[in-house]
Each structure stands twice: as structure tokens, then as C-alpha cells.
PDB file of C-alpha atoms in Angstrom:
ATOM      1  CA  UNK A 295      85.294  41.766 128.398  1.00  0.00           C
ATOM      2  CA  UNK A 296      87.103  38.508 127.022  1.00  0.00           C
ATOM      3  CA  UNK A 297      84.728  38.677 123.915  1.00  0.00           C
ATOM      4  CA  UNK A 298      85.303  42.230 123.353  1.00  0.00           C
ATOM      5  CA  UNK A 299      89.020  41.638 123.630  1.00  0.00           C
ATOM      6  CA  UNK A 300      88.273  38.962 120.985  1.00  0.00           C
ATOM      7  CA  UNK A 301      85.888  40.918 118.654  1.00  0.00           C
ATOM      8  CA  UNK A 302      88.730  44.140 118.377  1.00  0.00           C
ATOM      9  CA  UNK A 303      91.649  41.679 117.518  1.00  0.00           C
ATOM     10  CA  UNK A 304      89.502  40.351 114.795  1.00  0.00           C
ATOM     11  CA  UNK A 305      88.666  43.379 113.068  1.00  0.00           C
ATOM     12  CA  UNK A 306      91.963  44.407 113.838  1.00  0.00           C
ATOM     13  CA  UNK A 307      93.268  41.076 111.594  1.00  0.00           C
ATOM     14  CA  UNK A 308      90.851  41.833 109.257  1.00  0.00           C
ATOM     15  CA  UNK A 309      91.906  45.637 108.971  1.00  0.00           C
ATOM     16  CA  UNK A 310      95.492  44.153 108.546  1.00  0.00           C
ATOM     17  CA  UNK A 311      94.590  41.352 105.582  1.00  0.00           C
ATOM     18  CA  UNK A 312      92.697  44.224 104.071  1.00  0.00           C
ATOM     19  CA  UNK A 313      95.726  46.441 104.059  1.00  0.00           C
ATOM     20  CA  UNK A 314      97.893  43.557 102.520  1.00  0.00           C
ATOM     21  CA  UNK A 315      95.438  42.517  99.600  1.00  0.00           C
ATOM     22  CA  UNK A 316      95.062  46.513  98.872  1.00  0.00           C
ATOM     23  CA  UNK A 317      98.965  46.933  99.211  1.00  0.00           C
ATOM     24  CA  UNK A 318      99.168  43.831  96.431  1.00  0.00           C
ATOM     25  CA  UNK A 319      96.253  45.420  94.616  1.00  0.00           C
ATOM     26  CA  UNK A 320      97.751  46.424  90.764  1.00  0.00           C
ATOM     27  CA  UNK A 321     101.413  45.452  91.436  1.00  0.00           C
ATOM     28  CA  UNK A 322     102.793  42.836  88.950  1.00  0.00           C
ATOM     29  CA  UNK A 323     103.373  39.422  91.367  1.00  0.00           C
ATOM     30  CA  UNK A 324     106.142  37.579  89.959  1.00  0.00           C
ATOM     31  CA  UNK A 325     104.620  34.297  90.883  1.00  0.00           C
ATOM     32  CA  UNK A 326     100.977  35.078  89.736  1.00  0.00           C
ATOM     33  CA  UNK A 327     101.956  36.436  86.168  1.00  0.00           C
ATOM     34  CA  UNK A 328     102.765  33.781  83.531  1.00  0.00           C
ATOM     35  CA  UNK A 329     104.109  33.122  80.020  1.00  0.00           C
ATOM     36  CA  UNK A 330     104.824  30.345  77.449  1.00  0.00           C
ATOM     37  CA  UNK A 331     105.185  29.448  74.403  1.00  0.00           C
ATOM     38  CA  UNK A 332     101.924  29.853  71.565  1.00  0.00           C
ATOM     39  CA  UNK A 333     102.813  26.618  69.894  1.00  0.00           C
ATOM     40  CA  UNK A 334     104.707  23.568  71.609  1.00  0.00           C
ATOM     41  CA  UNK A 335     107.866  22.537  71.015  1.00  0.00           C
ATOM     42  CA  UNK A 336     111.429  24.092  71.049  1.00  0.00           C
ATOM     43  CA  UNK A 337     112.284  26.558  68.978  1.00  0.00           C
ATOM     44  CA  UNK A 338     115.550  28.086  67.683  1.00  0.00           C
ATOM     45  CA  UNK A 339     116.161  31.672  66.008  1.00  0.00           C
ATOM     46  CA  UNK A 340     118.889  33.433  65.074  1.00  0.00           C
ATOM     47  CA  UNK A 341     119.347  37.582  65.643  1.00  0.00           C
ATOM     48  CA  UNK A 342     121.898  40.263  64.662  1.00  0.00           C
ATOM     49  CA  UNK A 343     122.901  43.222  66.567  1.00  0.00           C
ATOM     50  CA  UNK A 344     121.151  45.396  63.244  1.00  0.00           C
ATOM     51  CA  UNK A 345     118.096  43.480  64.211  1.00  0.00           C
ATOM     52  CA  UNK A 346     117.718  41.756  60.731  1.00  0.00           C
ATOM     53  CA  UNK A 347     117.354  38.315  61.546  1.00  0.00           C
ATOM     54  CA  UNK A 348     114.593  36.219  62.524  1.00  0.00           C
ATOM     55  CA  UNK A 349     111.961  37.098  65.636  1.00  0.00           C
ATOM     56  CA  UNK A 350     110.003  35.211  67.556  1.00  0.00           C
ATOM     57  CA  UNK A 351     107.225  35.089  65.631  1.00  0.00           C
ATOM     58  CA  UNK A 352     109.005  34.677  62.581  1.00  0.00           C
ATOM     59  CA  UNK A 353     110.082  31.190  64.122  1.00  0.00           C
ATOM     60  CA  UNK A 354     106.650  30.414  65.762  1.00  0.00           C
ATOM     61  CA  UNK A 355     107.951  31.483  69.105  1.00  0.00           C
ATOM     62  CA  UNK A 356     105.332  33.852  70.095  1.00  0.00           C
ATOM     63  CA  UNK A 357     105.089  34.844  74.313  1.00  0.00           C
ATOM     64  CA  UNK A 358     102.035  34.897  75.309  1.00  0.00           C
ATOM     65  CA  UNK A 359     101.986  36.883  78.649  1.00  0.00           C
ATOM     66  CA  UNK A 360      99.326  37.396  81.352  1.00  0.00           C
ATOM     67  CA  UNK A 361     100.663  40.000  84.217  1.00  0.00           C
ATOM     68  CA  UNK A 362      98.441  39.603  87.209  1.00  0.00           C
ATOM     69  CA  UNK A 363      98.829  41.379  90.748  1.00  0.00           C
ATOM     70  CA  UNK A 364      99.921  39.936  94.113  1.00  0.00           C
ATOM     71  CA  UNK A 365      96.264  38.938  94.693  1.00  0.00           C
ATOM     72  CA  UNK A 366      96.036  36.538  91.506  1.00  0.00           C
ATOM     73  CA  UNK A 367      93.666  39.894  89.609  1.00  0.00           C
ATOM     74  CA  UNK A 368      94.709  40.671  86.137  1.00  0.00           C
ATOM     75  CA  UNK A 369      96.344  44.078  85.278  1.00  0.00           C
ATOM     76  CA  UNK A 370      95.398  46.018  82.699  1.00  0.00           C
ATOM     77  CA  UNK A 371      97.385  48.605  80.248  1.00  0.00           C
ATOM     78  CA  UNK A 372     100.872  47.415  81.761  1.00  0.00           C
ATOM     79  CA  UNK A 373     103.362  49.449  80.027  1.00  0.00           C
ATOM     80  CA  UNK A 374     104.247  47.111  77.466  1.00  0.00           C
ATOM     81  CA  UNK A 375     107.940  48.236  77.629  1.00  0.00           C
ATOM     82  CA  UNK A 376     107.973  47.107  81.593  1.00  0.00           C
ATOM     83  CA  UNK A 377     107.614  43.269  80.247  1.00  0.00           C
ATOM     84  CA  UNK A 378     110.845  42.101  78.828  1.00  0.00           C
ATOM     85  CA  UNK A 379     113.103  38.818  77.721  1.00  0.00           C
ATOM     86  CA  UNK A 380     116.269  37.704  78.703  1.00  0.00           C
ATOM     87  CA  UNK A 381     118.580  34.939  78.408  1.00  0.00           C
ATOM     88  CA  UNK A 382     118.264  32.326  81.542  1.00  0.00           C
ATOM     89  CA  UNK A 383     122.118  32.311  81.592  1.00  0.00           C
ATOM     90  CA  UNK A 384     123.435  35.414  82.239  1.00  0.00           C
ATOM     91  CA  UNK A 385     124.399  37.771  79.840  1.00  0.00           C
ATOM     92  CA  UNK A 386     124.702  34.678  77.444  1.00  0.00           C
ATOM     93  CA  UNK A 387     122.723  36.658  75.330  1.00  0.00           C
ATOM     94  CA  UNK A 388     123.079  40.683  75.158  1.00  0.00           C
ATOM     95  CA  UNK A 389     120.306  42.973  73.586  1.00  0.00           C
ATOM     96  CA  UNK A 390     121.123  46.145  72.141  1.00  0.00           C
ATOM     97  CA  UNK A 391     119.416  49.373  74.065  1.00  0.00           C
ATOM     98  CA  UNK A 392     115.936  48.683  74.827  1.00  0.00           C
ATOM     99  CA  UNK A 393     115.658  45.279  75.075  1.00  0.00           C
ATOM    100  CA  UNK A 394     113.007  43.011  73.582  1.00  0.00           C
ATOM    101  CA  UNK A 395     109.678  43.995  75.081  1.00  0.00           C
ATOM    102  CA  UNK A 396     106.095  43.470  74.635  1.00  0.00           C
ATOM    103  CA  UNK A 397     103.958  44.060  71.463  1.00  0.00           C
ATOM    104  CA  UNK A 398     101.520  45.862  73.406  1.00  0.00           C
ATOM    105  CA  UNK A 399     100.604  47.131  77.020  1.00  0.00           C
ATOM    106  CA  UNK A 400      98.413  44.634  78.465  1.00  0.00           C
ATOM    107  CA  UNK A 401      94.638  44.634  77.570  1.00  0.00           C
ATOM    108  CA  UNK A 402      91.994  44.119  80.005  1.00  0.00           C
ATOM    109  CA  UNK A 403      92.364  40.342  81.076  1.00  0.00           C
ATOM    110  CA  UNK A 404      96.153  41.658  81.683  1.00  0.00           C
ATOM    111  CA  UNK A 405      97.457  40.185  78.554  1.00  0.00           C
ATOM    112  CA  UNK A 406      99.747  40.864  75.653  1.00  0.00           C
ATOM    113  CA  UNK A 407     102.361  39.240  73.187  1.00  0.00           C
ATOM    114  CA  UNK A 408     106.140  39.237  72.659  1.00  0.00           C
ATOM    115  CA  UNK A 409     106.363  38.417  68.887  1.00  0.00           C
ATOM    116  CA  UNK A 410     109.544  41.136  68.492  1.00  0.00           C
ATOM    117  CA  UNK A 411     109.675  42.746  65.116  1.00  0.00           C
ATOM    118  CA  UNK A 412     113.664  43.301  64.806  1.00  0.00           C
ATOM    119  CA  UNK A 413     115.403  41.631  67.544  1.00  0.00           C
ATOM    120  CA  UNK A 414     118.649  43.013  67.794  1.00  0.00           C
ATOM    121  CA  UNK A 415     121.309  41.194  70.051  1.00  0.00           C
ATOM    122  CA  UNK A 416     124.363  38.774  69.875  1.00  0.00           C
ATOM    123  CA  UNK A 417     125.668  36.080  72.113  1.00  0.00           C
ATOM    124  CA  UNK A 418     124.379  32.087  72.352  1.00  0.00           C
ATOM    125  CA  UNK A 419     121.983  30.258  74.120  1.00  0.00           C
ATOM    126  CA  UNK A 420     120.771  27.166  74.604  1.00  0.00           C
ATOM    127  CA  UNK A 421     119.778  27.453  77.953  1.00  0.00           C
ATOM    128  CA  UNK A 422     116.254  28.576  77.450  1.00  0.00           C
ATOM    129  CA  UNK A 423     114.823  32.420  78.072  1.00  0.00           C
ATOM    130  CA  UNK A 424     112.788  34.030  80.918  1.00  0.00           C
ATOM    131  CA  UNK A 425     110.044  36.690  81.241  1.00  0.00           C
ATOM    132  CA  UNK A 426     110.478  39.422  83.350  1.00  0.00           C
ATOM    133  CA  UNK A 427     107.897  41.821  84.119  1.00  0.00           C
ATOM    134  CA  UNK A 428     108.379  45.286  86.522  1.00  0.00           C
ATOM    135  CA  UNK A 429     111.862  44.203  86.897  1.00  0.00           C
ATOM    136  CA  UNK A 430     110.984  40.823  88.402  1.00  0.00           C
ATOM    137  CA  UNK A 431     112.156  37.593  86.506  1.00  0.00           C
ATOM    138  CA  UNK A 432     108.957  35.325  86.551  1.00  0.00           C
ATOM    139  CA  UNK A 433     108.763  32.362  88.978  1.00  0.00           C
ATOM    140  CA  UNK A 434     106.124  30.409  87.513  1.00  0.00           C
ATOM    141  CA  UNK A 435     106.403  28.125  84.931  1.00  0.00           C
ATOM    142  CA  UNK A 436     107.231  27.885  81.884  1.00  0.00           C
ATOM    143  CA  UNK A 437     107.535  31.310  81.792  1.00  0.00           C
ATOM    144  CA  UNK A 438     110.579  31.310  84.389  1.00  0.00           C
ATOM    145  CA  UNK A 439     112.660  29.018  81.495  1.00  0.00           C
ATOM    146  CA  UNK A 440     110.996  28.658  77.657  1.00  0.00           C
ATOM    147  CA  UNK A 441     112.254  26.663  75.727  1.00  0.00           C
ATOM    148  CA  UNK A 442     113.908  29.013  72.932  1.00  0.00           C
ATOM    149  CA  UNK A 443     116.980  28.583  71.405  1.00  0.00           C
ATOM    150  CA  UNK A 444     119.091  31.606  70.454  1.00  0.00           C
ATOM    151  CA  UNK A 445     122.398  32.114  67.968  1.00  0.00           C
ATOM    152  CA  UNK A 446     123.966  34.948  66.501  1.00  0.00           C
ATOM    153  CA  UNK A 447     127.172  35.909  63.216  1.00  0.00           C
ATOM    154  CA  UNK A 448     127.653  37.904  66.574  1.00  0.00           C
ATOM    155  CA  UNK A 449     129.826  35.015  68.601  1.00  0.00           C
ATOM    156  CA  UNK A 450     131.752  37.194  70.810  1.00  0.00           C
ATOM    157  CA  UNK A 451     128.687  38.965  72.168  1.00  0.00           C
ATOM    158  CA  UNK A 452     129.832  42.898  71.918  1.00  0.00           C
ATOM    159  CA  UNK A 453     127.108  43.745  69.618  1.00  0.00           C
ATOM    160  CA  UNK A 454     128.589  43.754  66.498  1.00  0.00           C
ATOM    161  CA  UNK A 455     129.338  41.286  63.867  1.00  0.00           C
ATOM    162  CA  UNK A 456     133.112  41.742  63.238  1.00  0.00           C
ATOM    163  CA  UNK A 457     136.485  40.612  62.459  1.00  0.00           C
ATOM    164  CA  UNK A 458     136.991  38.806  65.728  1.00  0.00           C
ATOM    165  CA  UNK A 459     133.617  36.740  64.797  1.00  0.00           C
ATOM    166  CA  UNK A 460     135.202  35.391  61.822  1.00  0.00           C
ATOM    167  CA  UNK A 461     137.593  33.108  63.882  1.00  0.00           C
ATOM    168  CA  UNK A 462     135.173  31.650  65.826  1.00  0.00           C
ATOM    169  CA  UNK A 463     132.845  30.580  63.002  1.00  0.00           C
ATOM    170  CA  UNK A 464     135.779  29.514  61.254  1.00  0.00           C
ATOM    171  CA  UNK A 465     136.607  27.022  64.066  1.00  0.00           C
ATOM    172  CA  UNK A 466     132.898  25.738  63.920  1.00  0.00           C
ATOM    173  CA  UNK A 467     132.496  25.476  60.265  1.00  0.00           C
ATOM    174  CA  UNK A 468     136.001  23.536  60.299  1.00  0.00           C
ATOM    175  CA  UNK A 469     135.431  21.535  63.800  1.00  0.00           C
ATOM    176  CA  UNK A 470     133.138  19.295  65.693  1.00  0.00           C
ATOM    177  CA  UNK A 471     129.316  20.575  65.000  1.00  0.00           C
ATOM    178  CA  UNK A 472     128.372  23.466  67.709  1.00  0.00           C
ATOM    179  CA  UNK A 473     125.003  25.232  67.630  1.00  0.00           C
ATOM    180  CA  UNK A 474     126.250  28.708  67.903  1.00  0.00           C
ATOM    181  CA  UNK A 475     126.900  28.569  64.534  1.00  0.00           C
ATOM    182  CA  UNK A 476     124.105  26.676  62.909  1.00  0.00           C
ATOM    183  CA  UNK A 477     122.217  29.752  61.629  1.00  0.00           C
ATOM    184  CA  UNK A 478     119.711  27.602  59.281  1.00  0.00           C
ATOM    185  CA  UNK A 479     119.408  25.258  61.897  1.00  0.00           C
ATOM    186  CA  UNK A 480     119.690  22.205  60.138  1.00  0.00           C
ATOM    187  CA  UNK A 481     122.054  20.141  62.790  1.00  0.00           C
ATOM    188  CA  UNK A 482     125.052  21.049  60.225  1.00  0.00           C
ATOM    189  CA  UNK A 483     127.619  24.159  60.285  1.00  0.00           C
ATOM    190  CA  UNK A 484     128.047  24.185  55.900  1.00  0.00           C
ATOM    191  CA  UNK A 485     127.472  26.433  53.339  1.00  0.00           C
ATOM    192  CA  UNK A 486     124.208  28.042  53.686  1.00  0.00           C
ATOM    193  CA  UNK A 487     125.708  29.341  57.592  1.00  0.00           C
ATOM    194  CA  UNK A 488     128.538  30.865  55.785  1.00  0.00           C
ATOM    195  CA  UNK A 489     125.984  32.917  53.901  1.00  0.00           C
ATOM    196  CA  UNK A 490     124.168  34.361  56.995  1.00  0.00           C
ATOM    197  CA  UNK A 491     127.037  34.768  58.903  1.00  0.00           C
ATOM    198  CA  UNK A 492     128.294  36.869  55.580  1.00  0.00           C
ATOM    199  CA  UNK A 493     125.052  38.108  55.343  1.00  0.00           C
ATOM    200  CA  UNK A 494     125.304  40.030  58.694  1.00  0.00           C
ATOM    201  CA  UNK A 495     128.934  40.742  58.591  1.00  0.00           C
ATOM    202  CA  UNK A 496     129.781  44.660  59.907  1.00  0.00           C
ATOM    203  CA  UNK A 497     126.513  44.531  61.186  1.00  0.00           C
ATOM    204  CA  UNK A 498     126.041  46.661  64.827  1.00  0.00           C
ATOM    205  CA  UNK A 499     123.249  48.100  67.360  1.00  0.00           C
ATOM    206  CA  UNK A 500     122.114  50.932  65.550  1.00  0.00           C
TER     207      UNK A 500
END
């Protein structure tokens, strides 16, 4: 009796692990998917609500992403608009509608790129960006924090290069040297920013 008391909780645990894996089975994990960088290093870029600056791979930031289930199995044809960036600071940096998403739905191994043709945005980062995939910020790294830089003519961070930009930048260009407004990324706030940050002037999510 004692072994058949034994032998029904067994396949009963078994029954239950089964369940679990099959409940994981296809659902992005969080923890299991991963990103980082293509090339090493950090990188910086600058964008513009229109979406005319520079993108990731423009910069030699390309994502490479793998989006794997709950039971470490890849997933494949993800949508590619479910796999998304944001700033690791909180609305330090704001996209315009849609967001920066993936090139692609996943292929079979579960991968795909972020190299973001047009990245429109404003706001200022140096805090590093995340992946998020089905809603889920990744929790593996790097892919939970990459090392990307991010600066925009769009200071204020309401989407639009404007008037009340123009103070701001003026402080920098005239003040103690502050990334925000290093557009050519040289470690200087001079002439050649002025001409991006004119550039890009009146410029707004479309």
C-alpha cells in the first residue's frame, strides 16, 4: 500500500513539473532571453524627435537579441514589435509613438537585431539602456543595462526641438562641459554642436 501511495505521488509530481515546463513552453522568460552589444565598448548617439539623427547601427551599437521561453528553448517569429528599448532611468529618454523595436521578428534560433533606422526621441542619458521583450524589462545581463549613451537638440524631453531648447544648450555651450549637449561627441560643447542642434531645430514626432 505504502509503495502505491509512493508510486501515485510521483506521477502526480511528475504530472505537475510537466504542467509547469508546458505552461513556460513559448512564453518570453525575462531571465532566459538576452541582449548586448555587437561590438564592445560604449557607445554614444544622438536622436531627434523627426528621427534624423544617428541609430544604433549608424554608431556601431547594434542589439543583438535572443528571446527564449521560461524553459531556456528559443522562440521563433516573436513579433518583432513586442521587443523594445528603453532608457534604464526612467523616462530620461522619451520615444515618439512606437518606440524603437526590433528589425525583425525572431528567426528560428529566437533571434533578431535592433539596429533602428530613424530613431525618433529626445531626453539624455547616460545611464545605459535596457531590452524589454513581451513587456518584461530583461534581467540578465548585459542586456538588463548596455552600455549606450544617448543625447538629443531635444533637452527638455517633450518631443520637439524648440525655443525652450535653445536656453539650455546655450547654458552648456557657455558653461562647464555637460554631455547632453555634445552632439559630435568629441568631449567639447563648440561649434560643430551648434550646427546639429541648428540642424534639428523645429524638429517634432511626426
Amino acid at each position: 500500500m505504502r509503495n502505491l501511495r509512493l508510486l501515485s505521488l510521483a506521477i502526480a509530481a511528475c504530472v505537475v513539473l510537466g504542467l509547469v515546463s508546458l505552461a513556460a513552453a513559448g512564453i518570453p522568460s525575462a531571465g532566459n532571453s538576452t541582449a548586448s552589444l555587437a561590438s564592445a565598448g560604449q557607445k554614444t548617439m544622438y536622436i531627434c524627435p523627426r528621427g534624423d539623427g544617428e541609430t544604433f547601427g549608424s554608431v556601431g551599437a547594434t542589439i543583438n537579441v535572443t528571446v527564449r521561453d521560461g524553459n531556456g528553448n528559443p522562440i521563433a517569429n516573436f513579433p518583432f514589435e513586442d521587443i523594445w528599448v528603453e532608457s534604464v532611468t526612467a523616462l530620461a529618454i522619451k520615444f515618439c509613438q512606437g518606440g524603437i523595436s526590433a528589425d525583425l521578428n525572431t528567426d528560428i534560433n529566437g533571434n533578431t537585431v535592433i539596429s533602428a533606422g530613424g530613431v525618433a526621441g529626445g531626453g539624455c542619458t547616460q545611464g545605459g539602456i535596457r531590452v524589454v521583450v513581451g513587456g518584461s524589462a530583461l534581467t540578465s545581463a548585459p542586456g538588463n543595462n548596455l552600455n549606450v549613451r544617448i543625447n538629443s537638440p531635444d533637452i527638455v524631453n517633450n518631443r520637439i526641438v524648440g525655443l525652450d531648447d535653445v536656453g539650455p544648450f546655450s547654458a552648456y555651450l557657455n558653461g562647464a562641459y555637460n554631455f547632453c549637449g555634445d552632439y559630435f561627441d568629441d568631449g567639447l560643447i563648440n561649434l560643430a554642436d551648434v550646427g546639429i542642434f541648428s540642424t534639428h531645430l523645429g524638429h517634432q514626432c511626426q
